[in-house]
Coordinates of C-alpha atoms and ligand atoms in Angstrom, one line a residue:
X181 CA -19.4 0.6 30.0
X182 CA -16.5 -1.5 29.4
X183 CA -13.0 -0.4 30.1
X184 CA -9.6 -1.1 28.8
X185 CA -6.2 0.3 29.5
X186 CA -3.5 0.9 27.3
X187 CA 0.2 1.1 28.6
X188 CA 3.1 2.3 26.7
X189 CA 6.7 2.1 27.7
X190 CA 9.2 4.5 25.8
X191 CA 11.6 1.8 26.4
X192 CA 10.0 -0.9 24.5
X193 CA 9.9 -0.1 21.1
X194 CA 9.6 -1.9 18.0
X195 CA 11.7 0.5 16.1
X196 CA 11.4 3.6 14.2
X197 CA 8.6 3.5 11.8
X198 CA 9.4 3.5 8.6
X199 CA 7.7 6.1 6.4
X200 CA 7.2 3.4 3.2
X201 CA 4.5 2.0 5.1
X202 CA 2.2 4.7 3.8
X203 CA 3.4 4.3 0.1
X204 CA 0.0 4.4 -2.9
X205 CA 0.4 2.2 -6.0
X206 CA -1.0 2.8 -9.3
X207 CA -1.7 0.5 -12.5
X208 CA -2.3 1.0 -16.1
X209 CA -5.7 -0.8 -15.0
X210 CA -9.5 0.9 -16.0
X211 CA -9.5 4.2 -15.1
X212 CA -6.6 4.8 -12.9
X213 CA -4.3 6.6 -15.0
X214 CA -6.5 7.3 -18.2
X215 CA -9.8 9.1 -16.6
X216 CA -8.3 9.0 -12.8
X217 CA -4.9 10.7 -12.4
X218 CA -4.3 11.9 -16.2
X219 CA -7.1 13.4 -18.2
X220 CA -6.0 15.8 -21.1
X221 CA -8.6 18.4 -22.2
X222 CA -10.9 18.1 -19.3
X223 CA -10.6 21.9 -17.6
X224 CA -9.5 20.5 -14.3
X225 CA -6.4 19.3 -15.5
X226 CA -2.9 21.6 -15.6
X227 CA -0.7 21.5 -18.9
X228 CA 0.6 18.0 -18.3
X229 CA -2.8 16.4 -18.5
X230 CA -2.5 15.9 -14.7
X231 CA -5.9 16.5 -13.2
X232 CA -5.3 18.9 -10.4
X233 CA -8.5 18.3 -8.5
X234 CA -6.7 14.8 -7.5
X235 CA -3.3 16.3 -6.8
X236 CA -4.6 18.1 -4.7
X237 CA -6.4 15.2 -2.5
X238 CA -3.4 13.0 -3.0
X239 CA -0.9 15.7 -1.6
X240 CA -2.6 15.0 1.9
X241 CA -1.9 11.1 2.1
X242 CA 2.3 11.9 2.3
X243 CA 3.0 8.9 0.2
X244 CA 6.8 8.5 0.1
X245 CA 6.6 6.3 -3.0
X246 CA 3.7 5.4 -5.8
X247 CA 4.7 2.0 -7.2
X248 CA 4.2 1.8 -10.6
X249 CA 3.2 0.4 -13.7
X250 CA 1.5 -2.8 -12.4
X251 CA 0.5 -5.4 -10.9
X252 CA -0.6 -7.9 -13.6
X253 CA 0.2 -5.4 -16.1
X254 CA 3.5 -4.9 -15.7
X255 CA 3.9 -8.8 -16.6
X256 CA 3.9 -8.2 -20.5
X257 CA 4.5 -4.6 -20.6
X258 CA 7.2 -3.1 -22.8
X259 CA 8.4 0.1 -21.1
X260 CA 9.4 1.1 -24.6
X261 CA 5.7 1.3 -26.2
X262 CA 5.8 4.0 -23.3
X263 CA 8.5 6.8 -23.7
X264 CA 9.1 9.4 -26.6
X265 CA 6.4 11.4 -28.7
X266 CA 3.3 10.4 -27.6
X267 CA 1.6 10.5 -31.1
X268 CA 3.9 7.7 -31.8
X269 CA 3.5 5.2 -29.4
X270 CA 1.8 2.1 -29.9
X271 CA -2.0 1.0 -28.9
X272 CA -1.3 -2.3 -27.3
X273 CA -3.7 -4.9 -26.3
X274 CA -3.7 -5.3 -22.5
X275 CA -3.4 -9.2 -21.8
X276 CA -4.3 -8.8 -18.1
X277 CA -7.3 -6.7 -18.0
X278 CA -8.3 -7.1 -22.2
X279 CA -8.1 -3.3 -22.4
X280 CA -7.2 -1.5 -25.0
X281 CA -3.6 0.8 -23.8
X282 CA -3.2 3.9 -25.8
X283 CA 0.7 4.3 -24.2
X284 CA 0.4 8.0 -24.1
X285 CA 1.4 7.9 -20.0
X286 CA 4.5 6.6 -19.7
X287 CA 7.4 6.5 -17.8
X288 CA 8.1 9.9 -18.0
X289 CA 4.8 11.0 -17.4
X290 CA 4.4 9.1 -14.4
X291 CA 7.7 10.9 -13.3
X292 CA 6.7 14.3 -13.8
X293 CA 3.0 13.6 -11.9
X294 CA 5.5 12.2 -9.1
X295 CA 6.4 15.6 -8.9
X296 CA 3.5 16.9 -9.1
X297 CA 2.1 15.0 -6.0
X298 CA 5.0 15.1 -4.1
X299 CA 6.0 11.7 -3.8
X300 CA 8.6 9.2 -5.9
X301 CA 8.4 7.2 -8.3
X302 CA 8.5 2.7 -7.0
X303 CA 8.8 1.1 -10.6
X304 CA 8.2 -2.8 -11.1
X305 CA 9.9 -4.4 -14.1
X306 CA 8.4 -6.9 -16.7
X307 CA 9.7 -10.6 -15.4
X308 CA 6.9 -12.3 -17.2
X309 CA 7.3 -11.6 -20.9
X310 CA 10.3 -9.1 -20.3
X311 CA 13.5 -9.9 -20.1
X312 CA 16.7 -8.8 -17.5
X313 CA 18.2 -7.1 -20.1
X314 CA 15.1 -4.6 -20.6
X315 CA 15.1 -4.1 -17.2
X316 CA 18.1 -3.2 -16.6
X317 CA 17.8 -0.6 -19.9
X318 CA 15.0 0.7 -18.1
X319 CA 16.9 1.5 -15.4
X320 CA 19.8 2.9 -17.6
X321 CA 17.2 5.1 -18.9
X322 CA 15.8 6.6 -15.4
X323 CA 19.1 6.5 -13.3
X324 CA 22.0 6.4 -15.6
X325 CA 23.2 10.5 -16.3
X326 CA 23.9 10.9 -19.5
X327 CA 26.5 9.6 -22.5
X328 CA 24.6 6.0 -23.3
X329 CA 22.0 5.0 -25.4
X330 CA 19.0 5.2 -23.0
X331 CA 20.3 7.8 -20.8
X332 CA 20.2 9.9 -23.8
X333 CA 17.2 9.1 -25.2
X334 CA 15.6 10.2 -21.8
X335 CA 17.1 13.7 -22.2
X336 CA 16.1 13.9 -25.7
X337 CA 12.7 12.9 -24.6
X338 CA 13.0 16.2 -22.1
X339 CA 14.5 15.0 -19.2
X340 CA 17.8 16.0 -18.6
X341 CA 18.3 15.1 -15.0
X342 CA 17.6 11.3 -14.4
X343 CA 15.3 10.0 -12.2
X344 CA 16.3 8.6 -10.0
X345 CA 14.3 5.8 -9.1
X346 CA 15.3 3.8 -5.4
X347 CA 12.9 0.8 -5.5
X348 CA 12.1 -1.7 -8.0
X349 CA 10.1 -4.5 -8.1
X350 CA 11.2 -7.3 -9.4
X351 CA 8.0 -8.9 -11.7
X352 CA 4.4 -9.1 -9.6
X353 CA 3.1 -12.3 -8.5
X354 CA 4.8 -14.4 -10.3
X355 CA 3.4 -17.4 -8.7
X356 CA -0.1 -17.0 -9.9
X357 CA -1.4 -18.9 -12.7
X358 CA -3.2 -15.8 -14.1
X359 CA 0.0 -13.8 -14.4
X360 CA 1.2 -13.4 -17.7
X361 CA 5.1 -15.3 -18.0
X362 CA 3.9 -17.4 -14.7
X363 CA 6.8 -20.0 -13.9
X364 CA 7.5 -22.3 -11.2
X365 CA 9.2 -20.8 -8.1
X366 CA 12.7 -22.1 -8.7
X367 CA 12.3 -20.6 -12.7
X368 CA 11.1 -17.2 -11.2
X369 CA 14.2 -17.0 -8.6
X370 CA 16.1 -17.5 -11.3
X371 CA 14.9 -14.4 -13.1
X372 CA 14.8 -12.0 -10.4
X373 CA 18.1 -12.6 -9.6
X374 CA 19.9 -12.3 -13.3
X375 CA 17.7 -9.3 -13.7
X376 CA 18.7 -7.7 -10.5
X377 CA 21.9 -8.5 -11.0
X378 CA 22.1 -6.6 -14.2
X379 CA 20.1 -3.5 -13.3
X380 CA 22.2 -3.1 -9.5
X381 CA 25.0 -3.2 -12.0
X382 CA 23.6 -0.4 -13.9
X383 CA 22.8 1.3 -10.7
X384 CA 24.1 -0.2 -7.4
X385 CA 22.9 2.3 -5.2
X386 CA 19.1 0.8 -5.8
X387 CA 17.3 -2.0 -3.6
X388 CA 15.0 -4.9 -5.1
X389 CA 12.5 -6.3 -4.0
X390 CA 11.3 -10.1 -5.1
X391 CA 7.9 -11.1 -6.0
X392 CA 6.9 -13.4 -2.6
X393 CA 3.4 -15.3 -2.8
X394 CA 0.5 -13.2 -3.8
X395 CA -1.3 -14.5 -1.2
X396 CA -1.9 -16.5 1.8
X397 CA -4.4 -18.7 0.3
X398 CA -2.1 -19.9 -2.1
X399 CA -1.2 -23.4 -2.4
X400 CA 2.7 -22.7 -2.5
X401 CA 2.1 -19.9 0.4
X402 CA 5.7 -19.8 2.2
X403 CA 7.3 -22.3 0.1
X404 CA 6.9 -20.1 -3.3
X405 CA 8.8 -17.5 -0.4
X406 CA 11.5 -19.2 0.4
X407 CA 12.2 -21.0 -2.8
X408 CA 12.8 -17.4 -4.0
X409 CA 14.6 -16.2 -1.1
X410 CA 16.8 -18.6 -0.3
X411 CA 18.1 -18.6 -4.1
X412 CA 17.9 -14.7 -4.2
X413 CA 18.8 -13.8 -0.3
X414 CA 22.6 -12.4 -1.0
X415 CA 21.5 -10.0 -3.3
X416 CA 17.9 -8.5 -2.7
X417 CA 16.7 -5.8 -0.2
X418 CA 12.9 -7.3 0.7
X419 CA 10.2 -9.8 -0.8
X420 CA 6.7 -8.5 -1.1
X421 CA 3.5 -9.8 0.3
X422 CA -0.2 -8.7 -1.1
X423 CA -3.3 -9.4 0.6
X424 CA -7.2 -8.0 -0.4
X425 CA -9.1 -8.4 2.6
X426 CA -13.0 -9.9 1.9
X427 CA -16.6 -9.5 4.0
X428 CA -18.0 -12.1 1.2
X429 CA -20.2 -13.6 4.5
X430 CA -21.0 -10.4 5.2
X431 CA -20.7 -11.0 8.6
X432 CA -19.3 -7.5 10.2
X433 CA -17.9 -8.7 13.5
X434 CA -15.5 -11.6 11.5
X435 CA -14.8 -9.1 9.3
X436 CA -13.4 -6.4 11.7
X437 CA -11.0 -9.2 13.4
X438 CA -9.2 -8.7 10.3
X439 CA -5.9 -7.3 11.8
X440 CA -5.3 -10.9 13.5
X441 CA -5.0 -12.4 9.8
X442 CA -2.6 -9.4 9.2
X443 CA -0.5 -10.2 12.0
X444 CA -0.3 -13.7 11.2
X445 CA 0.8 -13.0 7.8
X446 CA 3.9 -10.8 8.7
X447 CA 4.6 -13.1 11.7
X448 CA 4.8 -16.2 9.1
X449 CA 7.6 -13.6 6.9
X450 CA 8.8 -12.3 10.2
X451 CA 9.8 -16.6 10.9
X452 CA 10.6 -17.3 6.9
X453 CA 13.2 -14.2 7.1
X454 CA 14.9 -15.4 10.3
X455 CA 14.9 -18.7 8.7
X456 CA 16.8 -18.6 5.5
X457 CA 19.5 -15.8 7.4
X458 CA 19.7 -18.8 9.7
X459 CA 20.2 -21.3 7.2
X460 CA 22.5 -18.9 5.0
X461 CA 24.4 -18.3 8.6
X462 CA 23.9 -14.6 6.9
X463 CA 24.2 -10.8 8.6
X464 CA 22.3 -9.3 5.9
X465 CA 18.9 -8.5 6.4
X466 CA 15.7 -8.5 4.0
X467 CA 12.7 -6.9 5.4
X468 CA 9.2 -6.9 3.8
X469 CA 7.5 -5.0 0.9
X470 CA 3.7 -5.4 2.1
X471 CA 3.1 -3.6 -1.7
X472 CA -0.3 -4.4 -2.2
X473 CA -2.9 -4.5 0.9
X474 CA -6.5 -3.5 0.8
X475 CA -9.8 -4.3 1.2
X476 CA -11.1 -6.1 -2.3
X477 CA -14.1 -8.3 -2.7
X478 CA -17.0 -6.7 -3.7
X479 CA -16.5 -5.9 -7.5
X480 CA -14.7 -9.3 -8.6
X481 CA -15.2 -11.5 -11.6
X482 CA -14.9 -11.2 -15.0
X483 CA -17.6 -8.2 -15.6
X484 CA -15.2 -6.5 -13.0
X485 CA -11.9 -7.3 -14.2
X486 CA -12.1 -7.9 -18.1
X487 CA -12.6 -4.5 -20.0
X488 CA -14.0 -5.8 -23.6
X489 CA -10.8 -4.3 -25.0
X490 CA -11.8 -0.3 -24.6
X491 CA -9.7 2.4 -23.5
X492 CA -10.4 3.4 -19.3
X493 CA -13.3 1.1 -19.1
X494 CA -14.8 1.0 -15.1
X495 CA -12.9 -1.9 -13.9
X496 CA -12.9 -2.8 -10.0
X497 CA -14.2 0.3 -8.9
X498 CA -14.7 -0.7 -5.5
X499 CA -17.5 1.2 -3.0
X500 CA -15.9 1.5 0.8
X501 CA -17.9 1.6 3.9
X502 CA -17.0 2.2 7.8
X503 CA -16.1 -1.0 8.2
X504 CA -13.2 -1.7 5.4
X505 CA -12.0 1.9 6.9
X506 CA -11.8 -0.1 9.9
X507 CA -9.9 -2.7 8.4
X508 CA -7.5 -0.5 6.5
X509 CA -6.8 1.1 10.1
X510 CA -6.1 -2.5 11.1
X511 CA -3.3 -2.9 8.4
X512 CA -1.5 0.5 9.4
X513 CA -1.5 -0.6 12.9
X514 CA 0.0 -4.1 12.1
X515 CA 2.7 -2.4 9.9
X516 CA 3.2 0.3 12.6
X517 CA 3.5 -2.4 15.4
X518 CA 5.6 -4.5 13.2
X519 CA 7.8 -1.9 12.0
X520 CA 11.4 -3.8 12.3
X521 CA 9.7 -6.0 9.8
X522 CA 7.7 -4.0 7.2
X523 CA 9.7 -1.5 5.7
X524 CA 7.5 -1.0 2.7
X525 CA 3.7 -1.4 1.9
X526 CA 1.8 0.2 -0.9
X527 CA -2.1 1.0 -0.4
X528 CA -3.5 -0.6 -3.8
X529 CA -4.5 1.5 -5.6
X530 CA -4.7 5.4 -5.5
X531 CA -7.4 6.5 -8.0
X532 CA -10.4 4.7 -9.6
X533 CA -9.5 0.9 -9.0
X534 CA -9.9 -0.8 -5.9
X535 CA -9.2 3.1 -4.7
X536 CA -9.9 6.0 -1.7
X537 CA -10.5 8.3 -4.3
X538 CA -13.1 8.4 -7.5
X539 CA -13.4 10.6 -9.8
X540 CA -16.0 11.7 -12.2
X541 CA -14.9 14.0 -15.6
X542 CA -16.6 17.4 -12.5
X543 CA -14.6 16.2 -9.4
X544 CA -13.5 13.8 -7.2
X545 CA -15.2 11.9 -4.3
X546 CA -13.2 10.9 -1.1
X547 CA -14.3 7.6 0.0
X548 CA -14.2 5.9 3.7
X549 CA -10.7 4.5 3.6
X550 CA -9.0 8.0 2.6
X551 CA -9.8 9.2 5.9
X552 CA -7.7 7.1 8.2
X553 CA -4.9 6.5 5.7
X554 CA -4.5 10.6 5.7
X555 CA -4.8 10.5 9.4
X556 CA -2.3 8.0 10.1
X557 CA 0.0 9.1 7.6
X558 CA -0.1 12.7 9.2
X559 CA 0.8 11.6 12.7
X560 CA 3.1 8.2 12.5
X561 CA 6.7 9.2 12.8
X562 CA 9.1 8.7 15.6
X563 CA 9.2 5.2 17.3
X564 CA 6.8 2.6 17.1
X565 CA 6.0 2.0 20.7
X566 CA 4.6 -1.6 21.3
X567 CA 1.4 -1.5 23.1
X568 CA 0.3 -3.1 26.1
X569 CA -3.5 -3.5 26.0
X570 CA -6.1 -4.9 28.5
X571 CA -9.8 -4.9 28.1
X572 CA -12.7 -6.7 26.7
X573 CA -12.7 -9.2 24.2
X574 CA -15.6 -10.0 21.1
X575 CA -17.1 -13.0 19.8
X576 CA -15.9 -12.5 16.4
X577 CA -17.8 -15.1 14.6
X578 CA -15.3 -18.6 13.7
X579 CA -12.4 -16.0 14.5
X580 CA -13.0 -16.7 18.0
X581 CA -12.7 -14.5 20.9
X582 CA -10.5 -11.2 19.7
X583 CA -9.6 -8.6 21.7
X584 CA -11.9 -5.5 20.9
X585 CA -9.0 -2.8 20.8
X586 CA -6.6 -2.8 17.9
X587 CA -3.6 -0.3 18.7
X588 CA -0.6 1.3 17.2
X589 CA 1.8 4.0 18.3
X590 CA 4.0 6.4 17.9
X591 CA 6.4 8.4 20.2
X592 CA 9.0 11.3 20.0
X593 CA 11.3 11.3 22.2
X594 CA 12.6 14.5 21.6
X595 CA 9.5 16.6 22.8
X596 CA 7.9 13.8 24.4
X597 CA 4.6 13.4 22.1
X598 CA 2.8 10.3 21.9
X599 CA 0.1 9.5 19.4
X600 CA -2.4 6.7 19.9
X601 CA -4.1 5.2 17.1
X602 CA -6.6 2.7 18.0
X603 CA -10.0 0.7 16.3
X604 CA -13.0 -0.1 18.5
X605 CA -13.3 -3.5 16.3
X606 CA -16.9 -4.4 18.9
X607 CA -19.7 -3.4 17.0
X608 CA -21.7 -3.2 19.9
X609 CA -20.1 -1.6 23.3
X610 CA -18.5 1.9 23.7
X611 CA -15.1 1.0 25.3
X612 CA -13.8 3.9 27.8
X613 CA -9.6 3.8 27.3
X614 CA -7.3 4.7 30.0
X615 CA -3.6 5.5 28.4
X616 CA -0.8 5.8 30.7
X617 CA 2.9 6.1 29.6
X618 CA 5.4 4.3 32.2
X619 CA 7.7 6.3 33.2
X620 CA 5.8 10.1 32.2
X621 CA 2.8 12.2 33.3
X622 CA 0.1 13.0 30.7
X623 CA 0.0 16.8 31.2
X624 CA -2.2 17.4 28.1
X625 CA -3.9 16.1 25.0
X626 CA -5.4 17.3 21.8
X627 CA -8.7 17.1 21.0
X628 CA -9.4 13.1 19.5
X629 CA -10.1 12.5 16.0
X630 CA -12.6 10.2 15.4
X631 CA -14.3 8.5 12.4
X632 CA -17.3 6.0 13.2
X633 CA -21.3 5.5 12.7
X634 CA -24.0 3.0 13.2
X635 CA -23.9 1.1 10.2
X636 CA -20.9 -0.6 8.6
X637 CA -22.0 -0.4 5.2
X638 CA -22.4 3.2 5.4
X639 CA -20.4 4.9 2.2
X640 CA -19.9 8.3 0.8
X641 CA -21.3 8.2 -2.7
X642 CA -21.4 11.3 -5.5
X643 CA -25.4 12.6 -3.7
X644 CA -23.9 12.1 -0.4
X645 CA -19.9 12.7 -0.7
X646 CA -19.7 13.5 3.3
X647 CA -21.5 10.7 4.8
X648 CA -18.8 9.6 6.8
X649 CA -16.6 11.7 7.5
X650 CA -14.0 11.8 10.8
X651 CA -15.2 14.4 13.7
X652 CA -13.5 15.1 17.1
X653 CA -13.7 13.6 20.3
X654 CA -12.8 14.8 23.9
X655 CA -10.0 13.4 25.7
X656 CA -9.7 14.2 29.3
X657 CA -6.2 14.3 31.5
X658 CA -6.4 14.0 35.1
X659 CA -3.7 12.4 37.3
X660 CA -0.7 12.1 34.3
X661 CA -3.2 10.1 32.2
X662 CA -5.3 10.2 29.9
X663 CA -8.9 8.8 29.1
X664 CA -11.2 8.7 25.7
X665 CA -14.5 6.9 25.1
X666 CA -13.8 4.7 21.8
X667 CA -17.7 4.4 20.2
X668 CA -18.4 1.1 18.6
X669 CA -17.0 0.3 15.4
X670 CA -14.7 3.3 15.2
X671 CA -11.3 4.6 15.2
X672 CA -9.9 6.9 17.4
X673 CA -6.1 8.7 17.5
X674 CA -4.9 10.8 20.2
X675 CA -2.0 13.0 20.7
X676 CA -0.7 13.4 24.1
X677 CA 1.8 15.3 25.4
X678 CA 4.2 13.6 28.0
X679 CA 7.0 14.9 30.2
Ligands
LIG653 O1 -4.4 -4.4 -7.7 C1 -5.1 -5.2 -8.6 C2 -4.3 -6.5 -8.9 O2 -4.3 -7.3 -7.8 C3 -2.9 -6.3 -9.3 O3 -2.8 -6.1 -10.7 C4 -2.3 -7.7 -9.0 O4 -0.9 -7.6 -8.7 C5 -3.2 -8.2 -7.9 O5 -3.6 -9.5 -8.1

């Protein structure tokens, strides 16, 4: 069986990992709110509408932040058509997924389901159609106390204490062609930074975040980002990147090389970031908002993603096998390992859309992807120790040669723990892992946790909601280390304790 052997060193660290990275993100798109997290009158929801069956799967994924209302949607959204008595709010016509939008969850509601799941609220402001003044009322209205216009139309809407929102977006992907308000990169700088501007005047303890390239494949990839950086750099916080990882070839060991692409990507903002502080002979800092990552191919084009102008229609409801749960593994690992870069990233989406959770109007079903995000998110605190891994390599179709073992870490120094997380990405060979720490004895380890199986399309559905689900796996200790057998295709984290 082949071997490999992965060495950790308590002195070389990448940082402290940053909690954000495990941050959901939810849209006024199908059936993510309307049908997904909020459905008044069906029995399983409380007396806000919230439907309790998905709190309570959502409470396990310890998101930090939900960003919120969009994605496309937030690019000719007026946060106003949202907020007071619901009976009064305007049906608008969606322009970005030709839905139909009742308005009856708003921003309030989306604050009080916050709550509810035990996370906060990431908002994105309207930079398409909107304007900075709106924005920065918006955030008059969720920050500002009391004693001006919106801060007191939020308490008389029933909110006394404001919100207190930390992060905001500023627009979403403003350099595609299919977002509503699209401009040219210079245009767009210049909007993010009057409307920051105004709304860290409002509130100057928030941070921003600009809208960077939605994409590596697009044609202004880099020069959209720096365009918007350079013009925005003295007075924003990060810039985002989004990425929706594809198996269109369906060709599984291409697909499960996917963490390489990752790690280009945040090396390429990792070299634009150091370039414009070098060019602005700056000491500030701007990190990266990874706020939309996921795997996001299957359900695409227009029968997909235009909803006839109903209410909730079944939009991008995507199905997830083993192997995106190995990829979504991949993209924790990458923001682990490249934690003094990526402060920030948002799983899109939560619930219904491109999501690791469905529900029906009886339940909910947990799909592949939940399992590793919950995993990781229990276990990844403390530093992000970087990993030095030998062992086999696999022909990963025009990817090349790619080293089979994909590997993340965490350590606490205060009662020595170390956890492990690591993908098997061979579909073929069992790899059997040595993991030593320099410096410290292994004296004992937990039992492994492990999700894997023989065929990467393999998917929970509603007559088989347990299909894949993670099971343990022994982890022996002898001679300060340790050793586990990763199976093909899988993903394995261990906890070991070190003195
Ligand atoms: O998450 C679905 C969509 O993908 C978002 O609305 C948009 O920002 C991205 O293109």
């Amino acid at each position: 069986m082949p071997k490999a052997t992965i060495t950790l060193d308590p002195d070389r660290t990448a940082g402290k990992i940053d909690r954000r990275i495990f941050n959901g993100f939810l849209e006024h798109l199908g059936r993510a709110v309307y049908e997904g997290i909020y459905d008044p009158g069906n029995p399983l929801s409380d007396g806000h509408g919230f439907r309790r069956d998905v709190l309570e799967v959502m409470r396990p994924m310890r998101m930090p932040y939900v960003r919120y209302p969009g994605g496309n949607f937030v690019s000719n959204y007026d946060w106003k058509d949202g907020i007071g008595p619901a009976d009064q709010r305007p049906v608008r016509a969606d322009f970005a997924w030709q839905t139909s939008e009742p308005n009856t969850f708003g921003t309030d509601e989306f604050m009080d389901w916050c709550e509810a799941a035990g996370t906060a609220p990431m908002m994105a402001v309207n930079l398409g159609t909107g304007t900075a003044k709106s924005a920065a009322e918006l955030v008059e209205y969720c920050n500002h106390s009391s004693g001006t216009y919106w801060s007191d139309l939020r308490r008389s809407n029933g909110h006394a204490d404001p919100h207190d929102v930390k992060i905001w977006c500023l627009g979403n992907e403003m350099d595609g062609p299919w977002q509503a308000g699209h401009v040219p990169a210079a245009e767009y700088a210049l909007r993010a930074e009057q409307a920051g501007k105004l709304m860290k005047g409002v509130d100057p303890t928030i941070e921003t975040i600009i809208a960077g390239s939605s994409g590596n494949h697009m044609p202004e990839y880099m020069e959209w980002d720096r365009t918007a950086l350079e013009y925005t750099w003295d007075h924003v916080d990060y810039i985002s990147a989004h990425r929706y990882s594809r198996n269109d070839q369906d060709d599984t060991p291409w697909f499960l090389a996917e963490g390489v692409e990752i790690d280009r990507i945040i090396q390429d903002y990792r070299s634009l970031l150091g370039y414009v502080r070098a060019v602005k002979k700056s000491s500030k800092q701007v990190y990266l908002s990874f706020d939309e990552w996921n795997v996001w191919y299957k359900v695409r084009g227009t029968q997909h993603q235009k909803g006839n102008w109903v209410e909730a229609p079944h939009l991008i409801e995507e199905v997830y096998n083993l192997e995106d749960a190995l990829v979504v593994a991949q993209y924790l690992n990458s923001f682990i390992r490249n934690t003094d870069v990526v402060k920030i990233a948002c799983l899109a989406q939560i619930v219904n859309v491109i999501a690791p959770v469905l529900t029906n109007k009886d339940g909910v079903l947990i799909q592949s992807i939940y399992h590793p995000f919950v995993r990781y998110s229990e276990l990844a605190s403390g530093d992000s120790l970087t990993p030095v891994v030998t062992g086999p390599m696999y022909l990963a179709g025009d990817r090349g040669e790619v080293a089979a073992l994909d590997v993340s870490t965490s350590y606490d120094g205060s009662n020595g723990q170390v956890t492990v997380f690591a993908v098997n990405r061979d579909s073929e060979n069992s790899i059997t892992t040595t993991l030593n720490v320099i410096g410290r004895t292994v004296f004992a380890a937990g039992d492994g946790w492990l999700l894997t199986g023989d065929d990467p399309n393999a998917h929970n559905d509603w007559d088989a909601p347990e299909r894949l689900t993670p099971a343990t796996c022994d982890v022996s200790v002898e001679d300060g280390v340790a050793r586990v057998v990763m199976p093909p295709m899988s993903i394995v984290t261990v906890t070991l304790e070190t003195r």
